[in-house]
Coordinates of C-alpha atoms in Angstrom, one line a residue:
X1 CA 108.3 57.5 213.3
X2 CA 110.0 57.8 216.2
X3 CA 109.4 61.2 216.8
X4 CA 105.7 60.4 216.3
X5 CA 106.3 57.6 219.3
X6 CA 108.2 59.7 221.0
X7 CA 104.6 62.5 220.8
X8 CA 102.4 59.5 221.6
X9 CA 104.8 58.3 224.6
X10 CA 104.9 62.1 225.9
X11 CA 101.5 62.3 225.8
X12 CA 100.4 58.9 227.6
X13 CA 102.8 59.9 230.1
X14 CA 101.5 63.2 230.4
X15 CA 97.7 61.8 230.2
X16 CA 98.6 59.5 233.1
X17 CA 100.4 61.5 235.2
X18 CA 97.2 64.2 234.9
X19 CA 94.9 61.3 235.7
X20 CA 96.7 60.5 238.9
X21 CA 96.3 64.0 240.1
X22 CA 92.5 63.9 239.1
X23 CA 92.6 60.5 241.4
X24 CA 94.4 61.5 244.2
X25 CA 92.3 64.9 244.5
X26 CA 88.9 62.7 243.8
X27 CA 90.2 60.4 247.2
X28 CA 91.2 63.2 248.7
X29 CA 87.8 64.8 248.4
X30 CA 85.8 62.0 249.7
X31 CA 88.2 61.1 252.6
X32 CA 86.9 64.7 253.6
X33 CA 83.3 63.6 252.8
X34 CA 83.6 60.5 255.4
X35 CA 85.4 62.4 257.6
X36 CA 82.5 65.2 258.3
X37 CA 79.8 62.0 257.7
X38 CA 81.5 60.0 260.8
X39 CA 82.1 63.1 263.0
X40 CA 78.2 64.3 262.2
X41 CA 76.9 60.7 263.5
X42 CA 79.5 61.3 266.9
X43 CA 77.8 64.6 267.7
X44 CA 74.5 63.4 266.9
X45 CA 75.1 60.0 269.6
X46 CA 76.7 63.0 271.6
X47 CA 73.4 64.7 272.1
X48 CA 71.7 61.9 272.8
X49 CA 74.2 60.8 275.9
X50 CA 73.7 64.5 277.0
X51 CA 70.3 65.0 277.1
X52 CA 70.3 61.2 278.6
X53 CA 71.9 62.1 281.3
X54 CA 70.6 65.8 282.0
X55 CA 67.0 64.2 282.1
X56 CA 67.8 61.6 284.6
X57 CA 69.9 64.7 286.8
X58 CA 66.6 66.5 286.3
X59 CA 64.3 63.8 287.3
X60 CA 66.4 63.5 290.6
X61 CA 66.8 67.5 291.1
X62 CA 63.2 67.6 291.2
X63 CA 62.6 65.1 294.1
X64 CA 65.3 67.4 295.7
X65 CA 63.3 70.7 295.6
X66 CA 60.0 68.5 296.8
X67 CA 59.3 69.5 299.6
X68 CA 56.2 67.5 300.1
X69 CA 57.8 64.5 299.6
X70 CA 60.8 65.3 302.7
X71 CA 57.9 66.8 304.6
X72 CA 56.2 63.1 304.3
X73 CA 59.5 61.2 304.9
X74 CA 60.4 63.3 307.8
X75 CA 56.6 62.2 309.5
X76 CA 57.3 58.8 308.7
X77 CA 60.7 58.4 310.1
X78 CA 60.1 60.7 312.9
X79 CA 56.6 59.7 314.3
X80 CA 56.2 56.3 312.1
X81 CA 53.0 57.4 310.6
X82 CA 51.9 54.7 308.4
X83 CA 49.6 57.1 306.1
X84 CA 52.8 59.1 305.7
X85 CA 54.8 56.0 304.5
X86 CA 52.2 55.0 302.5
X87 CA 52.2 58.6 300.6
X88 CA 56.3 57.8 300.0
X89 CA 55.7 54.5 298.3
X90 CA 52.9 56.1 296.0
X91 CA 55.6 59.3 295.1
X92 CA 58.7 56.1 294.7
X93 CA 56.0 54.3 292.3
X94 CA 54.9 57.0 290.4
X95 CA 58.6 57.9 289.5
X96 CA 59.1 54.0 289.1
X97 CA 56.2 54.3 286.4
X98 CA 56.5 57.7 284.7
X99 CA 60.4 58.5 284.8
X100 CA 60.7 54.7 283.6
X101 CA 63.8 53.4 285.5
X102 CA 64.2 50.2 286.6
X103 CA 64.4 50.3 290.6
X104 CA 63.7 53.3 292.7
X105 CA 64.7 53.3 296.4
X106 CA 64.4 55.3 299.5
X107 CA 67.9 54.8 301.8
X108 CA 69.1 56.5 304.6
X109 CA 72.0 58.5 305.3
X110 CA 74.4 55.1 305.8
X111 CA 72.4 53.4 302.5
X112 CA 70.3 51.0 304.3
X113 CA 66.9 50.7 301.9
X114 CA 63.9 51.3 304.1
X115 CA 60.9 51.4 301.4
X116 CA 61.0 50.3 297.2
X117 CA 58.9 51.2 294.6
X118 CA 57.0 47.9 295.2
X119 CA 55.8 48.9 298.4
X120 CA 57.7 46.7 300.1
X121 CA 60.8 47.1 302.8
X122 CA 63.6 46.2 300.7
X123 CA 63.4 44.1 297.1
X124 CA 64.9 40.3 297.3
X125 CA 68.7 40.5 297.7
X126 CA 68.6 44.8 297.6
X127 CA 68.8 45.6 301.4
X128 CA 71.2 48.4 301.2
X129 CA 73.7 50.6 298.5
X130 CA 76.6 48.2 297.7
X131 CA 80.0 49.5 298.4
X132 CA 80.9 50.2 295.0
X133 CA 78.0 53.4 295.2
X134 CA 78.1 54.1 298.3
X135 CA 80.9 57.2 297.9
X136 CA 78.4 58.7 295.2
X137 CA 75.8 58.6 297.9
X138 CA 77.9 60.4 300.3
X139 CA 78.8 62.8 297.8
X140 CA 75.1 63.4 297.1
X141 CA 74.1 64.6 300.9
X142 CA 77.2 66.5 301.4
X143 CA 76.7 68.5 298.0
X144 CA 72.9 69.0 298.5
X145 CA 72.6 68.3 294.8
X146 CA 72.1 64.7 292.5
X147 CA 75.1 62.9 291.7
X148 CA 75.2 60.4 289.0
X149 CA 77.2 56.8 289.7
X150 CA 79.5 55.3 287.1
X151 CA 78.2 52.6 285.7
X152 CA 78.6 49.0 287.3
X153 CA 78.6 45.2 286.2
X154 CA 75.9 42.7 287.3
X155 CA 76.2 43.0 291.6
X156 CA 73.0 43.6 293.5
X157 CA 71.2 43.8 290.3
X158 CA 71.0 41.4 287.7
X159 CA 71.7 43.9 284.9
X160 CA 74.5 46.2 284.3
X161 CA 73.0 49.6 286.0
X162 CA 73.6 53.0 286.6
X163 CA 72.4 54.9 289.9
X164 CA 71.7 58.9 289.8
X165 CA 71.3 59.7 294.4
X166 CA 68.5 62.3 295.1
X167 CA 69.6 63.8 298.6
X168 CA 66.6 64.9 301.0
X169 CA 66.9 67.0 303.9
X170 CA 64.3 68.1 306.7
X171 CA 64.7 71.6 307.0
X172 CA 69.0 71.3 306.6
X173 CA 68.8 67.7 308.1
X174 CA 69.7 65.3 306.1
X175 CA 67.3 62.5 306.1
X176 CA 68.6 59.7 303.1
X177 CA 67.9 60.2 299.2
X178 CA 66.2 58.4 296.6
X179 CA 68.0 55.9 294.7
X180 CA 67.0 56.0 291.1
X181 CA 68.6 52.8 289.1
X182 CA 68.2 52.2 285.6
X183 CA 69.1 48.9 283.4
X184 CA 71.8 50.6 280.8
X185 CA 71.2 47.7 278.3
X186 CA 67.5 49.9 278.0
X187 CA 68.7 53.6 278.4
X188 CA 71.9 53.6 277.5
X189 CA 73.2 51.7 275.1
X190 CA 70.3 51.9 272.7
X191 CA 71.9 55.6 272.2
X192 CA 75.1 54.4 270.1
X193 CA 73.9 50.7 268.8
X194 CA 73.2 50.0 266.2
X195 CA 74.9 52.4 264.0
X196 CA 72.3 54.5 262.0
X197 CA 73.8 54.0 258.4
X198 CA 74.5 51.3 256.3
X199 CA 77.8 50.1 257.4
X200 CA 79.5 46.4 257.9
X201 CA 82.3 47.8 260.4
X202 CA 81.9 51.5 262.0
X203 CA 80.8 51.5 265.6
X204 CA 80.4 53.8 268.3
X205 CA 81.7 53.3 272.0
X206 CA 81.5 54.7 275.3
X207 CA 85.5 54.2 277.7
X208 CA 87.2 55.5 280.1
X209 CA 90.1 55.1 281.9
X210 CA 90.5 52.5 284.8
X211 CA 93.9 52.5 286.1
X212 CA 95.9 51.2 283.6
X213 CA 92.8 49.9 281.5
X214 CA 90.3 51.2 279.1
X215 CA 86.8 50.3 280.3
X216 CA 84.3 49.7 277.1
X217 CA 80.7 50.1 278.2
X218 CA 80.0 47.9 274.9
X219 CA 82.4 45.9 273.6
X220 CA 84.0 46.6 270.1
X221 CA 83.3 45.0 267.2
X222 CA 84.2 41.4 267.3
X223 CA 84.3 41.1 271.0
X224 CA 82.3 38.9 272.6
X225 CA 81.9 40.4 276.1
X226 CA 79.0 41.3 277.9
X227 CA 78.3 44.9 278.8
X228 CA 81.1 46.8 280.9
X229 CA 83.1 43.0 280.4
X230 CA 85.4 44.3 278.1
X231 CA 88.8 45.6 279.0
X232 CA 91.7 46.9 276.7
X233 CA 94.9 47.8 278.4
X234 CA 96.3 51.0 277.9
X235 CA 100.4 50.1 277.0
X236 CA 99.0 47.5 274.3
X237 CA 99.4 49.5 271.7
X238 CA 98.2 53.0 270.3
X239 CA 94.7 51.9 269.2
X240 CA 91.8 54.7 268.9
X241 CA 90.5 54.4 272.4
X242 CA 94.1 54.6 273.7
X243 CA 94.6 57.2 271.7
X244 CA 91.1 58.6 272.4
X245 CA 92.1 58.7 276.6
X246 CA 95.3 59.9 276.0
X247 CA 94.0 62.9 274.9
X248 CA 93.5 62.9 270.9
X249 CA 90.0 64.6 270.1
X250 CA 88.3 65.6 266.6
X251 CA 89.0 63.5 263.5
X252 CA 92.1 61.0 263.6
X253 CA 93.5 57.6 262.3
X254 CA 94.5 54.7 264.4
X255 CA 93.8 50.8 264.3
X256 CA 91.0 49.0 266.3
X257 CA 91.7 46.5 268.9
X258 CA 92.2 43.6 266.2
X259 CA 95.0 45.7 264.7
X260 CA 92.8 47.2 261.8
X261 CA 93.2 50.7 260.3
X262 CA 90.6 53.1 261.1
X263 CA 89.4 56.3 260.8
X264 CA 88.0 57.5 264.2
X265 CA 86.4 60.4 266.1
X266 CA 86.6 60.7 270.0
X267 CA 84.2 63.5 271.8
X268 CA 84.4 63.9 275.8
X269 CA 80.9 63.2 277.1
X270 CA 79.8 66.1 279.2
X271 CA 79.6 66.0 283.1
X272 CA 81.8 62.6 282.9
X273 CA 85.1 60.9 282.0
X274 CA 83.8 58.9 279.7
X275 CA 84.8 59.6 276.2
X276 CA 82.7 58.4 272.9
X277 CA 84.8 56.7 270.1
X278 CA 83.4 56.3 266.7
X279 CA 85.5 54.6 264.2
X280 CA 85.1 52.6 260.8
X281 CA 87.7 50.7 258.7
X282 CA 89.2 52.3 256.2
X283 CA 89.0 49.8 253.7
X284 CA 85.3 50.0 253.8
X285 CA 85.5 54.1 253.2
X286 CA 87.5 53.6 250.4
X287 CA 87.0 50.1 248.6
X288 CA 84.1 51.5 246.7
X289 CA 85.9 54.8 245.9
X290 CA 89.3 53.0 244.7
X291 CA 87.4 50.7 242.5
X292 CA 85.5 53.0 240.5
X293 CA 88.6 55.2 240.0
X294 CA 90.5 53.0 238.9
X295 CA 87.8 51.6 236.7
X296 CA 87.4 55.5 235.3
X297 CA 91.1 55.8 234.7
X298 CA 92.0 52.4 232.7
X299 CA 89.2 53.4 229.8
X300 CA 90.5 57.1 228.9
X301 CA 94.1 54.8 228.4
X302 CA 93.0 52.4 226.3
X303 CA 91.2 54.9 223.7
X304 CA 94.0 57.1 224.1
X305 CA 95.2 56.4 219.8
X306 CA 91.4 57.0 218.9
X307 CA 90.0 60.1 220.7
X308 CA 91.8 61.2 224.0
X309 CA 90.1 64.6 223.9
X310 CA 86.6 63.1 223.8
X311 CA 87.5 60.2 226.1
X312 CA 88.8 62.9 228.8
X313 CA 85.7 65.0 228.4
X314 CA 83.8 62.0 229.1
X315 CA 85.4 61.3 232.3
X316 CA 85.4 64.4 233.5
X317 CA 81.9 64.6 233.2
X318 CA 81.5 60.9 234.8
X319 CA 83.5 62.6 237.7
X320 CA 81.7 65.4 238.1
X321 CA 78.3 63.5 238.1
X322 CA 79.9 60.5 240.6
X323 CA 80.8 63.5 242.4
X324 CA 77.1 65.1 242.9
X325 CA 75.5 61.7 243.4
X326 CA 77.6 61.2 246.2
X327 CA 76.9 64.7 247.7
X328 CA 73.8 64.4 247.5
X329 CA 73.3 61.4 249.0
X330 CA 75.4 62.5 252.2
X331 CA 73.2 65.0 252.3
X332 CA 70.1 63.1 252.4
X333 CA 71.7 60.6 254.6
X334 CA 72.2 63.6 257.1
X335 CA 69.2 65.4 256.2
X336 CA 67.6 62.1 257.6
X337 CA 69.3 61.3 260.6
X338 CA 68.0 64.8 262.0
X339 CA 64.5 64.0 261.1
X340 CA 64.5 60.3 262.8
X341 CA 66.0 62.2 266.0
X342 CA 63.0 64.0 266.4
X343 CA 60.0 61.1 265.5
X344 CA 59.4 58.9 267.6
X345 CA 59.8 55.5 265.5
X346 CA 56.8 53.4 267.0
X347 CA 53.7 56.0 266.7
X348 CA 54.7 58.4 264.2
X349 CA 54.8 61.4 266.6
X350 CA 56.9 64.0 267.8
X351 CA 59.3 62.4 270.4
X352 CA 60.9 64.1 273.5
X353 CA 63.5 65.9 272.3
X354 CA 60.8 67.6 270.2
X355 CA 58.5 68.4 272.3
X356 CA 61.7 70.1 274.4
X357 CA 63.0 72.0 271.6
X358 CA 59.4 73.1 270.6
X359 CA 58.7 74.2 274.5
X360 CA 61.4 76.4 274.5
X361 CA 60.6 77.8 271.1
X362 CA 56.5 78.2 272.0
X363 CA 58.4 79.9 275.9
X364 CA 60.1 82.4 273.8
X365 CA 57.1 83.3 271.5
X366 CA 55.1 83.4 274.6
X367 CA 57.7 86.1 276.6
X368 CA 57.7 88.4 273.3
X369 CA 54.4 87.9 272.7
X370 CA 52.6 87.9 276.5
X371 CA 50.4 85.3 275.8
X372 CA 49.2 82.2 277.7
X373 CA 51.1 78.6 277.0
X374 CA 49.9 75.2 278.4
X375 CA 50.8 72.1 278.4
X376 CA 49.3 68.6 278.6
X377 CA 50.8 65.9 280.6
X378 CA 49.0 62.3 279.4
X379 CA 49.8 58.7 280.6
X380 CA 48.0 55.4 279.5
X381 CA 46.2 54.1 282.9
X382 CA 47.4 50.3 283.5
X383 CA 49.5 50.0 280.3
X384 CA 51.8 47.4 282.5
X385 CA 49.1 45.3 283.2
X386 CA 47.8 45.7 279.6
X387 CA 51.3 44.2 278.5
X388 CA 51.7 41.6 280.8
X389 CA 48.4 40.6 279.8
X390 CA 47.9 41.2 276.2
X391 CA 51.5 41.5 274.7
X392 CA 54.1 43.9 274.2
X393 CA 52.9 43.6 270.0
X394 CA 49.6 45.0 271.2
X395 CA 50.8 47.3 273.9
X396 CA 52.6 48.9 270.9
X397 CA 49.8 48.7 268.2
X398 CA 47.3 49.9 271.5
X399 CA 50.2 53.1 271.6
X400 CA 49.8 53.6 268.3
X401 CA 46.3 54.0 268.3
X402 CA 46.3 56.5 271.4
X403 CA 48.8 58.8 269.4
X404 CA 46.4 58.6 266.3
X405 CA 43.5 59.8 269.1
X406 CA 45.1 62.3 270.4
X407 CA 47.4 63.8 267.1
X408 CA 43.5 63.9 265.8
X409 CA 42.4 66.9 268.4
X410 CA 45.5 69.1 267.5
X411 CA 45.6 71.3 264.6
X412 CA 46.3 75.1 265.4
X413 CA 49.7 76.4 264.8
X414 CA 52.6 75.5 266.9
X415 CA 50.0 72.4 268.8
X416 CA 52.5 69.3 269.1
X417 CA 51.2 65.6 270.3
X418 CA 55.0 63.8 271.3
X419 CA 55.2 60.5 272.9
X420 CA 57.5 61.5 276.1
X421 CA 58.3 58.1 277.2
X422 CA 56.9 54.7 277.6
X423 CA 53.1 55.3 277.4
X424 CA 53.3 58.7 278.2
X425 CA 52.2 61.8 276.0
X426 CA 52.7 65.4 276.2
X427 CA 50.4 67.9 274.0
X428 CA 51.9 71.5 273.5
X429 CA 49.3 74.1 273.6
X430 CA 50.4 77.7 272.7
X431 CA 47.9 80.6 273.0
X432 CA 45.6 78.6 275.2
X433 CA 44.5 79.4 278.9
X434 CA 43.4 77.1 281.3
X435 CA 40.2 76.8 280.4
X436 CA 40.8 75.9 276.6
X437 CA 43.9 73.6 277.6
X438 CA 41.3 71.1 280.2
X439 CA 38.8 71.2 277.5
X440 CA 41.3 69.8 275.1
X441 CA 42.0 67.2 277.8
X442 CA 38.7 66.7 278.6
X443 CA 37.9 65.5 274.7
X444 CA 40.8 63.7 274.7
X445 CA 40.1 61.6 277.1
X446 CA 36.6 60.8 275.7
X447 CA 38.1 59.9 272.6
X448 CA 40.5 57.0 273.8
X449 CA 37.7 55.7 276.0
X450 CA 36.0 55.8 272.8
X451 CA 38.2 53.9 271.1
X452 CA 37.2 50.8 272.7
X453 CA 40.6 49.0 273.1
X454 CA 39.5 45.9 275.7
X455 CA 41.5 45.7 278.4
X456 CA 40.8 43.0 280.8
X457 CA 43.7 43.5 283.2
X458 CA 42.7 47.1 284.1
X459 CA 41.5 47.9 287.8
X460 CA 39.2 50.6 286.4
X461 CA 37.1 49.3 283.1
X462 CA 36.8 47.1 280.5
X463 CA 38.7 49.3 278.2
X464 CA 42.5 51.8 277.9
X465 CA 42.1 55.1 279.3
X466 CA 44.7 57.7 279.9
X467 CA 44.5 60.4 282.8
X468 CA 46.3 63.6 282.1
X469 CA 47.7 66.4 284.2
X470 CA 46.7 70.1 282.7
X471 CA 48.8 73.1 284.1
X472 CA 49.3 76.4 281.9
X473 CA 51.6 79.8 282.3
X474 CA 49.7 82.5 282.5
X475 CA 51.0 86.1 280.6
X476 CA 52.2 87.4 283.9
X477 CA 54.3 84.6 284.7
X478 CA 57.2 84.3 281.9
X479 CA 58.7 87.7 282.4
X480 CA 60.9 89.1 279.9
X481 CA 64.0 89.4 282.2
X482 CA 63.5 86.0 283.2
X483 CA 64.2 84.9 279.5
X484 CA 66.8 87.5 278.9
X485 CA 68.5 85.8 282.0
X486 CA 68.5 82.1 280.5
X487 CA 71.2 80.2 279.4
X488 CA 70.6 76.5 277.7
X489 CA 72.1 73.8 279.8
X490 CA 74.5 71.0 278.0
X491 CA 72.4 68.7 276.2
X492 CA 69.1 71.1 275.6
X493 CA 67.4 70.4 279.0
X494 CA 64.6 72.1 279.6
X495 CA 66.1 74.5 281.9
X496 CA 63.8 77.8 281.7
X497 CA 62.3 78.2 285.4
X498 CA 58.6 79.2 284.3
X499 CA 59.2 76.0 281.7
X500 CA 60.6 73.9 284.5
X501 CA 57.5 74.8 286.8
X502 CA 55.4 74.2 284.1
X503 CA 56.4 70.7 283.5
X504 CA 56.4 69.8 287.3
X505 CA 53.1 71.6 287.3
X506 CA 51.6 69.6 284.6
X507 CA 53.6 66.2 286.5
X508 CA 51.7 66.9 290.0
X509 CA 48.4 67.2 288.3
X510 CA 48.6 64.0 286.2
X511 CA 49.6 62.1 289.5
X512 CA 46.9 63.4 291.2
X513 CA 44.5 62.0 288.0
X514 CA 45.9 58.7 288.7
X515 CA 45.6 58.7 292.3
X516 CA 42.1 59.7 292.0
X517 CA 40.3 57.0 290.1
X518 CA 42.4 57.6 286.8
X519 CA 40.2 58.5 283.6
X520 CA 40.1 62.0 283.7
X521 CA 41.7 65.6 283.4
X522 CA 42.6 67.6 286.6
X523 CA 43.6 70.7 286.1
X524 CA 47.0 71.8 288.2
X525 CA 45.1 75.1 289.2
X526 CA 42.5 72.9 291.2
X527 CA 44.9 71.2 293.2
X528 CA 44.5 74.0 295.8
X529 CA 43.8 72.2 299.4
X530 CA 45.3 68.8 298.1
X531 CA 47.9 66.8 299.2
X532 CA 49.9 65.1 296.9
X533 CA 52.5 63.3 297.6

């Protein structure tokens, strides 16, 4: 009998220790699990920042190489020509419109605002660059290149802003820049909040270091700060952002600012000090975990005496299952974070960041191939006016109507409608000339107009009509060497110079749509003779 205990006793013990190993290895393996599912969402937000702030350098390094528009500056300043400052305000308004920032200013060389966006002098309490930006303006002219601010509070705007300087020179004459502003609560932050899977804690946030502070762009959870309110100083304690500025990168564990363990991830944004700090409690990763293992292990125990071969088989292959489930629901999970990057949510359609990965893809087929790519540039005449009069629920359903128009004239292989911003569109067309490309536009155009949306508030008709700008690369000019020569900038910008030109080309003729009654197609190759500003 006792030997027989003495059996049993061995054996629970031995069962139990086994089952502890089988638990610590199961935790072990879906610590890893959350690990890679918190680091994938960092570099995912990571992009996003990136190719933020490379399109905003990009919209200002392409007022820098304009030449038309320092060429028109230079004749206002210099001679005062009224048609000449009138041709500035139209170039400031456009940008206003189509690169969708907030406020865009031209200053002079000391930062005094001579013409806004709204045509007039100055905006009300905006006269000049405040001191805090006024060193990234300097920077700007004596670097001939853009130069991105860091980002500041509520002080000549009413909104927490950031400022990207465009420098323009007259020959090698300085003569002021363009200062681009945009509200960060719409281009920034919308990039990290809110956090793209079911979670009650994890949280993504953009610091840096302020003298002996950590500056949060948005607060933490729990804090009840406005944006760029929050401060956490740095000899408080070793919490994840201290940690994060200190140096620490990759996967790591700390505690938060209210003294809870975490499990964080800090990436260096490019082009910046500012660092991006995902973390999420611990006790969320592994409540749910913990309480089915332990759940698992107390059943093969208790039927131990009756059948502890069949109650470990069962187990095992409870484990095993849990295990899959779990995998493959990470995998989905991830699978469909990439997929939401690249829709745009409101009309169904390819957003930006398509239509940029797809224009590099349709540039290299083109270079191998030697054929023709072109590329439609469309924008939704009056759509302010249309939402200040009608709504923003039926500027959105009036969006998604104009993507359904236009998705309905594509079809080919490798065509691809995207919404690239606001109300406008671009339409990829590979393998079509010029001819083909204005066609396309041509029918496009009819088909909104025929859609009949009213719109009462327009300057130009009774219903929504886009314009669109139509340029196209022709065989000749996407030389192989010119590809073989390429490197991708951070962030995927569209960086290719024939890709670049065809983008600006496709810009300038859309403008000159608008400025000409709106409602039609011009074609970038007709421009010839025109002046646009």
């Amino acid at each position: 009998m006792f030997a027989a205990a003495a059996l049993v006793a061995s054996l629970l013990f031995g069962l139990l220790y086994w089952l502890h190993g089988v638990y610590v290895e199961r935790e072990h393996r879906h610590r890893h699990q959350a690990e890679r599912e918190l680091q994938s969402i960092n570099q995912l937000q990571l992009r996003a920042l990136n190719a933020w702030r490379q399109d905003a350098l990009r919209d200002a390094g392409m007022l820098v190489e304009d030449g038309l528009l320092a060429a028109a500056l230079a004749q206002w300043r210099g001679a005062a020509d009224r048609t000449a400052r009138e041709r500035v305000g139209e170039r400031l308004r456009a940008l206003k419109e189509l690169g969708h920032y907030t406020a865009v200013h031209y200053v002079d060389i000391q930062g005094k605002v001579h013409l806004s966006a709204l045509g007039e002098v100055s905006e009300p309490g905006v006269d000049r660059v405040p001191d805090s930006e006024s060193a990234f303006l300097r920077e700007a002219l004596a670097s001939a290149v853009p130069v991105m601010s860091e980002p500041v509070a509520r002080q000549v705007f009413a909104f927490p802003s950031v400022s990207v300087f465009a420098p323009l020179y007259d020959d090698e004459r300085a003569i002021g820049a363009v200062w681009l502003v945009q509200d960060l609560r719409v281009g920034l932050i919308p990039l990290v909040e809110p956090w793209p899977t079911p979670s009650q804690t994890a949280r993504s946030s953009i610091v840096w270091r302020e003298g002996d502070l950590a500056r949060y762009l948005n607060a933490p959870r729990g804090a009840n700060a406005e944006v760029l309110h929050y401060t956490y100083p740095l000899d408080a304690g070793h919490t994840a952002v201290v940690q994060a500025l200190e140096g620490v990168r990759g996967v790591f564990y700390a505690r938060d600012e209210s003294g809870r363990a975490v499990m964080a991830v800090a990436s260096p944004v490019f082009g910046t000090d500012w660092m991006l700090v995902s973390a999420v409690e611990i006790a969320e990763v592994f409540a749910d975990v913990r309480r089915r293992e332990l759940l698992a292990l107390t059943l093969p125990v208790s039927l131990l005496l009756l059948f502890s071969a069949g109650v470990i088989g069962v187990v095992l292959r409870r484990a095993w299952q849990r295990e899959r489930v779990l995998t493959q629901a990470l995998q989905r999970s991830l699978g469909g974070l990439e997929a939401e990057l690249r829709v745009d949510p409101l009309t169904g359609v390819a957003n930006r960041r398509a239509i940029d990965e797809s224009a590099r893809f349709q540039l290299a087929l083109a270079v191998r191939g030697r054929t023709p790519l072109s590329l439609l540039m469309i924008d939704v005449d009056h759509f302010k006016n249309f939402n200040d009069h009608y709504g923003h629920p039926a500027g959105d359903q009036c969006l998604k109507s104009v993507a359904a128009a236009l998705q309905a004239h594509v079809g080919r292989a490798g065509e691809l409608v995207g919404r690239y911003g606001g109300e406008e569109f671009a339409v990829l067309l590979p393998l079509s000339d010029a001819k083909a490309a204005l066609d396309l536009a041509q029918r496009m155009c009819k088909a909104v107009r025929e859609l009949r949306i009213p719109h009462a508030a327009s300057a130009g008709g009774p219903w929504v009509t886009v314009s669109v700008g139509v340029a196209w690369l022709k065989p000749e000019e996407i030389a192989l060497d010119l590809a073989r020569a390429h490197h991708e900038a951070p962030g995927g910008a569209v960086d290719w110079p024939p890709l670049r030109n065809l983008f600006e080309r496709a810009d300038m003729a859309l403008y000159e749509a608008k400025r000409t009654g709106r409602d039609r197609a011009v074609l970038y190759d007709d421009l010839a003779g025109c002046t646009v500003s």
